[in-house]
mmCIF file of C-alpha atoms in Angstrom:
data_model
loop_
_atom_site.group_PDB
_atom_site.id
_atom_site.type_symbol
_atom_site.label_atom_id
_atom_site.label_comp_id
_atom_site.label_asym_id
_atom_site.label_seq_id
_atom_site.Cartn_x
_atom_site.Cartn_y
_atom_site.Cartn_z
ATOM 1 C CA MET J 1 0.000 0.000 0.000
ATOM 2 C CA ILE J 2 1.212 3.533 -0.813
ATOM 3 C CA TYR J 3 0.047 6.406 1.386
ATOM 4 C CA ARG J 4 0.315 9.841 -0.133
ATOM 5 C CA THR J 5 1.065 12.300 2.671
ATOM 6 C CA ASP J 6 1.137 15.637 0.824
ATOM 7 C CA ILE J 7 -1.888 17.469 2.255
ATOM 8 C CA SER J 8 -0.827 21.010 1.450
ATOM 9 C CA ASN J 9 -3.316 21.486 -1.397
ATOM 10 C CA PRO J 10 -6.503 23.092 -0.021
ATOM 11 C CA LEU J 11 -8.473 21.533 -2.879
ATOM 12 C CA ASP J 12 -7.863 18.163 -1.197
ATOM 13 C CA PHE J 13 -10.514 19.069 1.385
ATOM 14 C CA ASP J 14 -14.255 19.700 1.385
ATOM 15 C CA GLN J 15 -14.448 23.488 1.748
ATOM 16 C CA THR J 16 -18.096 23.547 2.880
ATOM 17 C CA LEU J 17 -17.335 21.069 5.641
ATOM 18 C CA ILE J 18 -14.246 22.947 6.789
ATOM 19 C CA TRP J 19 -15.869 26.374 6.850
ATOM 20 C CA SER J 20 -19.006 25.093 8.584
ATOM 21 C CA ALA J 21 -16.833 23.567 11.314
ATOM 22 C CA VAL J 22 -14.567 26.638 11.601
ATOM 23 C CA LEU J 23 -17.523 29.014 11.911
ATOM 24 C CA LEU J 24 -19.262 26.831 14.503
ATOM 25 C CA LEU J 25 -16.075 26.480 16.576
ATOM 26 C CA SER J 26 -15.339 30.217 16.331
ATOM 27 C CA LEU J 27 -18.869 31.305 17.182
ATOM 28 C CA GLY J 28 -18.892 28.809 20.033
ATOM 29 C CA LEU J 29 -15.714 30.334 21.474
ATOM 30 C CA VAL J 30 -17.182 33.847 21.351
ATOM 31 C CA MET J 31 -20.534 32.798 22.831
ATOM 32 C CA VAL J 32 -18.981 30.696 25.606
ATOM 33 C CA TYR J 33 -17.071 33.791 26.681
ATOM 34 C CA SER J 34 -20.171 35.968 26.528
ATOM 35 C CA ALA J 35 -22.309 33.437 28.416
ATOM 36 C CA SER J 36 -19.757 32.737 31.140
ATOM 37 C CA ILE J 37 -18.392 36.151 32.155
ATOM 38 C CA ALA J 38 -20.755 36.638 35.105
ATOM 39 C CA ILE J 39 -20.350 33.043 36.264
ATOM 40 C CA ALA J 40 -16.558 33.297 36.074
ATOM 41 C CA GLU J 41 -16.447 36.566 38.033
ATOM 42 C CA ALA J 42 -18.531 35.158 40.867
ATOM 43 C CA GLY J 43 -17.761 31.434 40.675
ATOM 44 C CA LYS J 44 -15.606 29.297 42.917
ATOM 45 C CA GLY J 45 -12.262 28.162 41.548
ATOM 46 C CA THR J 46 -12.085 30.921 38.940
ATOM 47 C CA GLY J 47 -10.363 33.559 41.068
ATOM 48 C CA GLY J 48 -12.879 36.127 39.840
ATOM 49 C CA TYR J 49 -11.189 36.072 36.434
ATOM 50 C CA ALA J 50 -13.812 37.000 33.832
ATOM 51 C CA ALA J 51 -12.054 35.181 30.997
ATOM 52 C CA HIS J 52 -11.621 31.938 32.982
ATOM 53 C CA PHE J 53 -13.918 29.856 30.768
ATOM 54 C CA LEU J 54 -12.714 31.583 27.601
ATOM 55 C CA VAL J 55 -9.114 30.592 28.340
ATOM 56 C CA ARG J 56 -10.048 27.023 29.195
ATOM 57 C CA HIS J 57 -12.308 26.657 26.156
ATOM 58 C CA GLY J 58 -9.556 28.084 23.953
ATOM 59 C CA ALA J 59 -7.109 25.568 25.409
ATOM 60 C CA TYR J 60 -9.562 22.734 24.746
ATOM 61 C CA LEU J 61 -9.879 23.944 21.157
ATOM 62 C CA VAL J 62 -6.098 23.938 20.686
ATOM 63 C CA VAL J 63 -5.831 20.414 22.149
ATOM 64 C CA GLY J 64 -8.776 19.261 20.036
ATOM 65 C CA LEU J 65 -7.244 20.634 16.841
ATOM 66 C CA LEU J 66 -3.852 19.080 17.606
ATOM 67 C CA VAL J 67 -5.369 15.683 18.405
ATOM 68 C CA GLY J 68 -7.556 16.035 15.319
ATOM 69 C CA LEU J 69 -4.468 16.718 13.187
ATOM 70 C CA ILE J 70 -2.922 13.505 14.496
ATOM 71 C CA ALA J 71 -6.167 11.574 13.911
ATOM 72 C CA PHE J 72 -6.268 12.845 10.322
ATOM 73 C CA GLN J 73 -2.936 11.141 9.606
ATOM 74 C CA VAL J 74 -4.427 7.731 10.447
ATOM 75 C CA PRO J 75 -5.687 5.872 7.343
ATOM 76 C CA MET J 76 -9.237 4.526 7.444
ATOM 77 C CA LEU J 77 -7.882 0.976 7.114
ATOM 78 C CA VAL J 78 -6.137 1.451 10.458
ATOM 79 C CA TRP J 79 -9.310 2.819 12.099
ATOM 80 C CA GLN J 80 -11.134 -0.269 10.840
ATOM 81 C CA LYS J 81 -8.394 -2.633 12.047
ATOM 82 C CA TYR J 82 -8.500 -1.226 15.573
ATOM 83 C CA SER J 83 -12.249 -0.598 15.809
ATOM 84 C CA PHE J 84 -12.818 -3.376 18.356
ATOM 85 C CA PRO J 85 -9.863 -2.464 20.639
ATOM 86 C CA LEU J 86 -11.039 1.159 20.612
ATOM 87 C CA PHE J 87 -14.534 0.042 21.527
ATOM 88 C CA LEU J 88 -13.159 -2.065 24.391
ATOM 89 C CA LEU J 89 -11.176 0.968 25.572
ATOM 90 C CA GLY J 90 -14.415 2.964 25.665
ATOM 91 C CA VAL J 91 -16.166 0.234 27.666
ATOM 92 C CA LEU J 92 -13.238 0.083 30.104
ATOM 93 C CA MET J 93 -13.406 3.845 30.676
ATOM 94 C CA LEU J 94 -17.168 3.636 31.282
ATOM 95 C CA ILE J 95 -16.506 0.952 33.904
ATOM 96 C CA LEU J 96 -13.732 2.984 35.572
ATOM 97 C CA VAL J 97 -16.077 5.960 35.885
ATOM 98 C CA LEU J 98 -18.363 3.904 38.145
ATOM 99 C CA ILE J 99 -15.599 2.799 40.529
ATOM 100 C CA PRO J 100 -15.536 4.936 43.720
ATOM 101 C CA GLY J 101 -12.256 6.753 44.092
ATOM 102 C CA ILE J 102 -11.592 6.673 40.349
ATOM 103 C CA GLY J 103 -14.739 8.158 38.860
ATOM 104 C CA ARG J 104 -15.538 11.757 39.827
ATOM 105 C CA GLU J 105 -19.058 12.678 40.917
ATOM 106 C CA VAL J 106 -20.555 16.093 40.114
ATOM 107 C CA ASN J 107 -24.153 17.085 40.929
ATOM 108 C CA GLY J 108 -25.164 13.495 41.610
ATOM 109 C CA SER J 109 -23.757 12.118 38.352
ATOM 110 C CA ARG J 110 -20.596 10.037 38.061
ATOM 111 C CA ARG J 111 -19.475 10.735 34.482
ATOM 112 C CA TRP J 112 -15.868 11.903 34.733
ATOM 113 C CA LEU J 113 -12.369 10.535 35.205
ATOM 114 C CA SER J 114 -10.036 12.948 36.946
ATOM 115 C CA LEU J 115 -6.812 13.727 35.082
ATOM 116 C CA PHE J 116 -5.822 16.206 37.824
ATOM 117 C CA VAL J 117 -5.672 19.216 35.502
ATOM 118 C CA VAL J 118 -8.928 18.418 33.671
ATOM 119 C CA ASN J 119 -11.738 15.878 33.845
ATOM 120 C CA LEU J 120 -12.250 13.331 31.062
ATOM 121 C CA GLN J 121 -15.811 12.351 30.126
ATOM 122 C CA PRO J 122 -15.621 8.851 28.569
ATOM 123 C CA SER J 123 -19.154 8.930 27.147
ATOM 124 C CA GLU J 124 -18.109 11.664 24.679
ATOM 125 C CA PHE J 125 -15.362 9.472 23.224
ATOM 126 C CA MET J 126 -17.644 6.428 23.368
ATOM 127 C CA LYS J 127 -19.796 8.118 20.725
ATOM 128 C CA LEU J 128 -16.842 8.176 18.325
ATOM 129 C CA PHE J 129 -15.858 4.602 19.181
ATOM 130 C CA ALA J 130 -19.480 3.530 18.628
ATOM 131 C CA VAL J 131 -19.452 5.100 15.151
ATOM 132 C CA ILE J 132 -16.273 3.219 14.174
ATOM 133 C CA TYR J 133 -17.277 -0.099 15.770
ATOM 134 C CA ALA J 134 -20.829 -0.056 14.364
ATOM 135 C CA ALA J 135 -19.455 0.634 10.868
ATOM 136 C CA ASP J 136 -16.973 -2.238 11.097
ATOM 137 C CA TYR J 137 -19.612 -4.591 12.587
ATOM 138 C CA THR J 138 -22.077 -3.782 9.806
ATOM 139 C CA ILE J 139 -19.464 -4.507 7.126
ATOM 140 C CA ARG J 140 -18.410 -7.793 8.761
ATOM 141 C CA LYS J 141 -22.010 -8.959 9.269
ATOM 142 C CA ARG J 142 -23.388 -7.688 5.959
ATOM 143 C CA ALA J 143 -24.239 -11.229 4.806
ATOM 144 C CA HIS J 144 -26.232 -11.845 8.001
ATOM 145 C CA LEU J 145 -28.113 -8.557 8.394
ATOM 146 C CA ASP J 146 -31.383 -10.320 7.515
ATOM 147 C CA SER J 147 -30.924 -12.649 10.466
ATOM 148 C CA PHE J 148 -31.834 -11.564 13.994
ATOM 149 C CA ARG J 149 -29.650 -14.210 15.671
ATOM 150 C CA LYS J 150 -26.519 -13.740 13.571
ATOM 151 C CA GLY J 151 -26.905 -10.150 12.457
ATOM 152 C CA PHE J 152 -28.591 -8.060 15.100
ATOM 153 C CA PHE J 153 -28.546 -10.015 18.361
ATOM 154 C CA PRO J 154 -24.767 -9.661 19.018
ATOM 155 C CA MET J 155 -25.016 -5.883 18.566
ATOM 156 C CA LEU J 156 -28.114 -5.809 20.774
ATOM 157 C CA VAL J 157 -26.162 -7.485 23.588
ATOM 158 C CA VAL J 158 -23.329 -4.976 23.180
ATOM 159 C CA MET J 159 -25.794 -2.075 23.268
ATOM 160 C CA LEU J 160 -27.446 -3.419 26.427
ATOM 161 C CA VAL J 161 -24.052 -3.508 28.159
ATOM 162 C CA ILE J 162 -23.257 0.052 27.048
ATOM 163 C CA GLY J 163 -26.755 1.173 28.040
ATOM 164 C CA LEU J 164 -26.447 -0.291 31.541
ATOM 165 C CA LEU J 165 -23.080 1.411 32.090
ATOM 166 C CA LEU J 166 -24.338 4.794 30.850
ATOM 167 C CA LEU J 167 -27.557 4.614 32.867
ATOM 168 C CA LYS J 168 -25.566 3.849 36.020
ATOM 169 C CA GLU J 169 -23.744 7.199 35.694
ATOM 170 C CA PRO J 170 -26.506 8.275 34.760
ATOM 171 C CA ASP J 171 -26.104 9.687 31.232
ATOM 172 C CA PHE J 172 -29.397 9.043 29.459
ATOM 173 C CA GLY J 173 -28.624 11.594 26.736
ATOM 174 C CA ALA J 174 -25.408 9.837 25.658
ATOM 175 C CA PHE J 175 -27.281 6.522 25.577
ATOM 176 C CA VAL J 176 -29.910 8.010 23.255
ATOM 177 C CA VAL J 177 -27.256 9.433 20.919
ATOM 178 C CA ILE J 178 -25.233 6.192 20.802
ATOM 179 C CA THR J 179 -28.410 4.181 20.179
ATOM 180 C CA ALA J 180 -29.279 6.523 17.291
ATOM 181 C CA ILE J 181 -25.766 6.097 15.850
ATOM 182 C CA VAL J 182 -25.889 2.293 15.956
ATOM 183 C CA MET J 183 -29.434 1.990 14.598
ATOM 184 C CA ALA J 184 -28.747 4.466 11.790
ATOM 185 C CA THR J 185 -25.544 2.623 10.834
ATOM 186 C CA LEU J 186 -27.342 -0.716 10.682
ATOM 187 C CA PHE J 187 -30.113 0.874 8.609
ATOM 188 C CA LEU J 188 -27.640 2.444 6.179
ATOM 189 C CA GLY J 189 -25.768 -0.859 6.013
ATOM 190 C CA GLY J 190 -28.848 -2.685 4.731
ATOM 191 C CA VAL J 191 -30.475 -4.375 7.739
ATOM 192 C CA ASN J 192 -33.819 -6.077 7.061
ATOM 193 C CA MET J 193 -36.501 -3.358 7.061
ATOM 194 C CA LYS J 194 -39.184 -5.316 8.935
ATOM 195 C CA MET J 195 -36.728 -6.301 11.638
ATOM 196 C CA PHE J 196 -35.423 -2.730 11.813
ATOM 197 C CA VAL J 197 -38.925 -1.267 12.302
ATOM 198 C CA GLY J 198 -39.785 -3.885 14.921
ATOM 199 C CA LEU J 199 -36.573 -3.372 16.878
ATOM 200 C CA THR J 200 -36.879 0.404 16.654
ATOM 201 C CA SER J 201 -40.371 0.125 18.154
ATOM 202 C CA ILE J 202 -39.010 -2.026 20.984
ATOM 203 C CA LEU J 203 -36.236 0.493 21.634
ATOM 204 C CA ILE J 204 -38.700 3.382 21.784
ATOM 205 C CA ILE J 205 -40.868 1.460 24.251
ATOM 206 C CA GLY J 206 -37.747 0.664 26.289
ATOM 207 C CA LEU J 207 -36.668 4.322 26.376
ATOM 208 C CA LEU J 208 -40.155 5.367 27.460
ATOM 209 C CA ALA J 209 -40.027 2.731 30.213
ATOM 210 C CA LEU J 210 -36.679 4.092 31.412
ATOM 211 C CA ILE J 211 -38.273 7.533 31.646
ATOM 212 C CA TRP J 212 -41.303 6.160 33.490
ATOM 213 C CA ILE J 213 -39.388 4.263 36.180
ATOM 214 C CA GLU J 214 -37.099 7.172 37.122
ATOM 215 C CA PRO J 215 -38.898 9.973 39.027
ATOM 216 C CA TYR J 216 -36.435 12.704 37.992
ATOM 217 C CA ARG J 217 -36.934 11.869 34.307
ATOM 218 C CA MET J 218 -40.692 11.971 34.734
ATOM 219 C CA GLN J 219 -40.373 15.356 36.446
ATOM 220 C CA ARG J 220 -38.503 16.665 33.405
ATOM 221 C CA ILE J 221 -41.311 15.442 31.146
ATOM 222 C CA VAL J 222 -43.912 17.160 33.344
ATOM 223 C CA GLY J 223 -41.853 20.359 33.455
ATOM 224 C CA PHE J 224 -41.381 20.240 29.690
ATOM 225 C CA MET J 225 -45.112 19.911 28.961
ATOM 226 C CA ASP J 226 -45.968 23.119 30.863
ATOM 227 C CA PRO J 227 -42.951 24.856 32.439
ATOM 228 C CA TRP J 228 -45.082 27.785 33.607
ATOM 229 C CA THR J 229 -47.012 25.671 36.114
ATOM 230 C CA ASP J 230 -43.836 25.457 38.217
ATOM 231 C CA PRO J 231 -41.467 28.151 36.884
ATOM 232 C CA TYR J 232 -39.319 28.071 40.054
ATOM 233 C CA GLY J 233 -39.075 24.281 40.193
ATOM 234 C CA LYS J 234 -39.451 21.670 37.443
ATOM 235 C CA GLY J 235 -39.866 24.261 34.702
ATOM 236 C CA TYR J 236 -37.129 26.664 35.840
ATOM 237 C CA GLN J 237 -34.512 25.974 33.136
ATOM 238 C CA LEU J 238 -36.975 25.792 30.273
ATOM 239 C CA SER J 239 -38.956 28.863 31.324
ATOM 240 C CA HIS J 240 -35.794 31.001 31.388
ATOM 241 C CA ALA J 241 -34.603 29.526 28.081
ATOM 242 C CA LEU J 242 -37.932 30.527 26.525
ATOM 243 C CA ILE J 243 -37.641 34.005 28.034
ATOM 244 C CA ALA J 244 -34.192 34.300 26.410
ATOM 245 C CA PHE J 245 -35.631 33.312 23.030
ATOM 246 C CA GLY J 246 -38.473 35.802 23.463
ATOM 247 C CA ARG J 247 -36.140 38.660 24.366
ATOM 248 C CA GLY J 248 -33.941 38.020 21.337
ATOM 249 C CA GLU J 249 -36.696 38.590 18.755
ATOM 250 C CA TRP J 250 -35.289 39.009 15.221
ATOM 251 C CA LEU J 251 -31.845 40.565 15.698
ATOM 252 C CA GLY J 252 -31.161 40.015 19.401
ATOM 253 C CA VAL J 253 -30.262 42.441 22.171
ATOM 254 C CA GLY J 254 -26.619 42.560 21.054
ATOM 255 C CA LEU J 255 -23.510 40.537 21.827
ATOM 256 C CA GLY J 256 -22.906 40.582 25.591
ATOM 257 C CA GLY J 257 -26.345 42.024 26.338
ATOM 258 C CA SER J 258 -28.047 38.881 27.655
ATOM 259 C CA VAL J 259 -29.833 39.197 30.983
ATOM 260 C CA GLU J 260 -30.678 35.508 31.347
ATOM 261 C CA LYS J 261 -26.994 34.558 31.589
ATOM 262 C CA LEU J 262 -26.739 36.648 34.778
ATOM 263 C CA PHE J 263 -27.467 33.690 37.097
ATOM 264 C CA TYR J 264 -31.038 33.198 35.829
ATOM 265 C CA LEU J 265 -30.395 30.529 33.200
ATOM 266 C CA PRO J 266 -28.467 27.536 34.628
ATOM 267 C CA GLU J 267 -25.686 26.042 32.496
ATOM 268 C CA ALA J 268 -25.770 29.050 30.165
ATOM 269 C CA HIS J 269 -22.319 28.279 28.718
ATOM 270 C CA THR J 270 -22.918 24.528 28.306
ATOM 271 C CA ASP J 271 -26.344 22.948 27.786
ATOM 272 C CA PHE J 272 -28.241 26.207 27.183
ATOM 273 C CA LEU J 273 -25.724 28.086 25.067
ATOM 274 C CA LEU J 274 -28.234 28.285 22.200
ATOM 275 C CA ALA J 275 -30.643 30.235 24.418
ATOM 276 C CA VAL J 276 -27.948 32.866 25.005
ATOM 277 C CA ILE J 277 -27.278 32.956 21.256
ATOM 278 C CA ALA J 278 -31.009 33.482 20.696
ATOM 279 C CA GLU J 279 -31.138 36.326 23.210
ATOM 280 C CA GLU J 280 -28.020 38.128 21.991
ATOM 281 C CA LEU J 281 -28.092 37.385 18.250
ATOM 282 C CA GLY J 282 -31.809 36.781 17.782
ATOM 283 C CA PHE J 283 -33.625 34.674 15.216
ATOM 284 C CA ILE J 284 -30.943 35.459 12.636
ATOM 285 C CA GLY J 285 -28.186 34.093 14.875
ATOM 286 C CA VAL J 286 -30.076 30.885 15.667
ATOM 287 C CA THR J 287 -30.904 30.391 11.981
ATOM 288 C CA ALA J 288 -27.225 30.775 11.100
ATOM 289 C CA VAL J 289 -26.287 28.084 13.653
ATOM 290 C CA VAL J 290 -28.985 25.727 12.341
ATOM 291 C CA MET J 291 -27.857 26.266 8.743
ATOM 292 C CA LEU J 292 -24.205 25.619 9.627
ATOM 293 C CA PHE J 293 -25.103 22.335 11.330
ATOM 294 C CA ALA J 294 -27.323 21.385 8.400
ATOM 295 C CA GLY J 295 -24.467 22.069 5.981
ATOM 296 C CA LEU J 296 -22.072 19.981 8.062
ATOM 297 C CA VAL J 297 -24.454 17.003 8.298
ATOM 298 C CA ILE J 298 -25.345 17.148 4.593
ATOM 299 C CA ARG J 299 -21.676 17.169 3.618
ATOM 300 C CA ALA J 300 -21.042 14.161 5.905
ATOM 301 C CA PHE J 301 -23.692 12.185 4.041
ATOM 302 C CA VAL J 302 -22.427 13.367 0.650
ATOM 303 C CA ILE J 303 -18.891 12.285 1.581
ATOM 304 C CA GLY J 304 -20.310 8.940 2.695
ATOM 305 C CA ARG J 305 -22.121 8.513 -0.611
ATOM 306 C CA GLN J 306 -18.933 9.345 -2.533
ATOM 307 C CA ALA J 307 -17.079 6.687 -0.511
ATOM 308 C CA THR J 308 -19.799 4.159 -1.345
ATOM 309 C CA MET J 309 -19.445 4.925 -5.052
ATOM 310 C CA ARG J 310 -15.744 4.031 -4.689
ATOM 311 C CA GLU J 311 -16.671 0.814 -2.821
ATOM 312 C CA ARG J 312 -15.179 2.107 0.431
ATOM 313 C CA HIS J 313 -18.102 0.905 2.503
ATOM 314 C CA PHE J 314 -16.522 1.146 5.959
ATOM 315 C CA SER J 315 -15.448 4.736 5.309
ATOM 316 C CA ALA J 316 -18.933 5.535 3.990
ATOM 317 C CA LEU J 317 -20.629 4.271 7.151
ATOM 318 C CA VAL J 318 -18.140 6.100 9.394
ATOM 319 C CA ALA J 319 -18.763 9.392 7.571
ATOM 320 C CA GLN J 320 -22.524 8.994 7.756
ATOM 321 C CA GLY J 321 -22.341 7.805 11.369
ATOM 322 C CA ILE J 322 -20.470 10.987 12.315
ATOM 323 C CA GLY J 323 -23.152 12.978 10.489
ATOM 324 C CA VAL J 324 -25.867 11.170 12.482
ATOM 325 C CA TRP J 325 -24.007 11.762 15.759
ATOM 326 C CA LEU J 326 -23.490 15.505 15.304
ATOM 327 C CA GLY J 327 -26.921 15.993 13.735
ATOM 328 C CA VAL J 328 -28.900 14.076 16.362
ATOM 329 C CA GLN J 329 -27.049 15.636 19.300
ATOM 330 C CA ALA J 330 -27.413 19.153 17.863
ATOM 331 C CA LEU J 331 -31.108 18.507 17.177
ATOM 332 C CA ILE J 332 -31.726 17.302 20.737
ATOM 333 C CA ASN J 333 -29.869 20.256 22.263
ATOM 334 C CA MET J 334 -31.744 22.745 20.072
ATOM 335 C CA GLY J 335 -35.055 21.031 20.833
ATOM 336 C CA VAL J 336 -34.377 21.254 24.576
ATOM 337 C CA ASN J 337 -33.458 24.942 24.347
ATOM 338 C CA MET J 338 -36.587 25.737 22.342
ATOM 339 C CA GLY J 339 -38.925 23.698 24.528
ATOM 340 C CA ILE J 340 -39.649 21.142 21.809
ATOM 341 C CA LEU J 341 -37.986 18.298 23.742
ATOM 342 C CA PRO J 342 -37.707 17.536 27.496
ATOM 343 C CA THR J 343 -34.681 18.955 29.314
ATOM 344 C CA LYS J 344 -31.624 16.753 28.817
ATOM 345 C CA GLY J 345 -27.987 17.353 29.659
ATOM 346 C CA LEU J 346 -26.488 17.282 26.171
ATOM 347 C CA THR J 347 -24.065 19.917 24.936
ATOM 348 C CA LEU J 348 -24.311 21.656 21.570
ATOM 349 C CA PRO J 349 -21.564 19.965 19.498
ATOM 350 C CA LEU J 350 -18.558 22.104 18.526
ATOM 351 C CA MET J 351 -19.913 25.087 20.480
ATOM 352 C CA SER J 352 -20.707 24.406 24.148
ATOM 353 C CA PHE J 353 -18.050 24.598 26.861
ATOM 354 C CA GLY J 354 -16.570 21.197 27.674
ATOM 355 C CA GLY J 355 -13.138 19.751 27.027
ATOM 356 C CA SER J 356 -14.079 16.132 26.315
ATOM 357 C CA SER J 357 -16.882 17.166 23.977
ATOM 358 C CA ILE J 358 -14.732 19.585 21.984
ATOM 359 C CA VAL J 359 -11.809 17.160 21.637
ATOM 360 C CA ALA J 360 -14.088 14.256 20.624
ATOM 361 C CA ASN J 361 -15.885 16.477 18.087
ATOM 362 C CA CYS J 362 -12.582 17.658 16.589
ATOM 363 C CA VAL J 363 -11.342 14.078 16.237
ATOM 364 C CA ALA J 364 -14.639 13.097 14.585
ATOM 365 C CA LEU J 365 -14.293 15.954 12.084
ATOM 366 C CA ALA J 366 -10.699 14.917 11.394
ATOM 367 C CA VAL J 367 -11.822 11.364 10.614
ATOM 368 C CA LEU J 368 -14.573 12.750 8.376
ATOM 369 C CA LEU J 369 -12.019 14.895 6.544
ATOM 370 C CA ARG J 370 -9.792 11.822 6.190
ATOM 371 C CA VAL J 371 -12.626 9.952 4.456
ATOM 372 C CA ASP J 372 -13.124 12.887 2.096
ATOM 373 C CA TRP J 373 -9.385 13.231 1.455
ATOM 374 C CA GLU J 374 -9.011 9.534 0.615
ATOM 375 C CA ASN J 375 -12.015 9.805 -1.726
ATOM 376 C CA ARG J 376 -10.296 12.625 -3.596
ATOM 377 C CA GLN J 377 -6.975 10.765 -3.813
ATOM 378 C CA LEU J 378 -8.708 7.764 -5.369
ATOM 379 C CA MET J 379 -10.529 10.013 -7.814
ATOM 380 C CA ARG J 380 -7.164 11.450 -8.911
ATOM 381 C CA GLY J 381 -5.664 8.021 -9.343
ATOM 382 C CA PHE J 382 -3.462 7.801 -6.250
ATOM 383 C CA ALA J 383 -3.162 4.450 -4.472
ATOM 384 C CA LEU J 384 -4.102 4.247 -0.820
#
């Protein structure tokens, strides 16, 4: 095999994908700073430094871009070869999170591994590992995708294990996203339609049951249905997010002018960053964010289709799986902020504050760019 390593030509990359990602990352950096100034000035562990979260988010971006640059150098054949070891690494980290003394608990959730300087959130990297593993599994089992026992049952067992580990943290949002990734990959890989519809129905019933048996999840559903019945309790976050959207109107109140970020809207720089964008940049700003995500997801599927046309089926499923991941997570976060979906602790990809999320997203984009780059090399006649 010959690997061509000259990547200096900008035409070797999908420009729409790159600029969508750059604009989302840049806007996210600006809005994280705007949303976190008040929290940083008054928060514990920040020393009253207004730019505390800006500096940390900028550092996460630099690390994410550097790790992404390294990930881009890895050929897709290597990602496929090590898909199972990577998946096992993700499972191991999810287990370590649950061990007292190793996993770090914050606000009743045990989702982080302490690296002394920063905290690592394994579930964010598990999404990437799930994309790669599901793509490899679908390719290996392609001849058996019509069979429940040989095709789907092994993946179902794996998903149950992952689901149990994530729900023990608990991280219901990550479980939903990973489930969407796996099901979409199997669907795109050609799983039997009747079996797919039946299993999807079972999964939906199972997710509804998980909501029903946990009181705090049911409270979120109740608060979501009518946040104004208890605006200081169950509906607090959503009611203030809706106020932020209402204040923003068409053009917003101006960058830095948000009132809701001043200790009214919880998690303004993480889960509810879109509400601050809506308040400060208005309908136009939110529309721009939606369009950028739409462009990114569309390009992921186009790149996947181009890989399929070149019979690079693993690469195609990885590209489309990344598109599903970023699209579904962005859709859920936006739905929560707008009151369309129940409150769930999922960040806005590429934009919200969070080191693990940013690094994992940057690596995912690097892998997506690698798929596109290899497509272009094959089109130009270079061997891979």
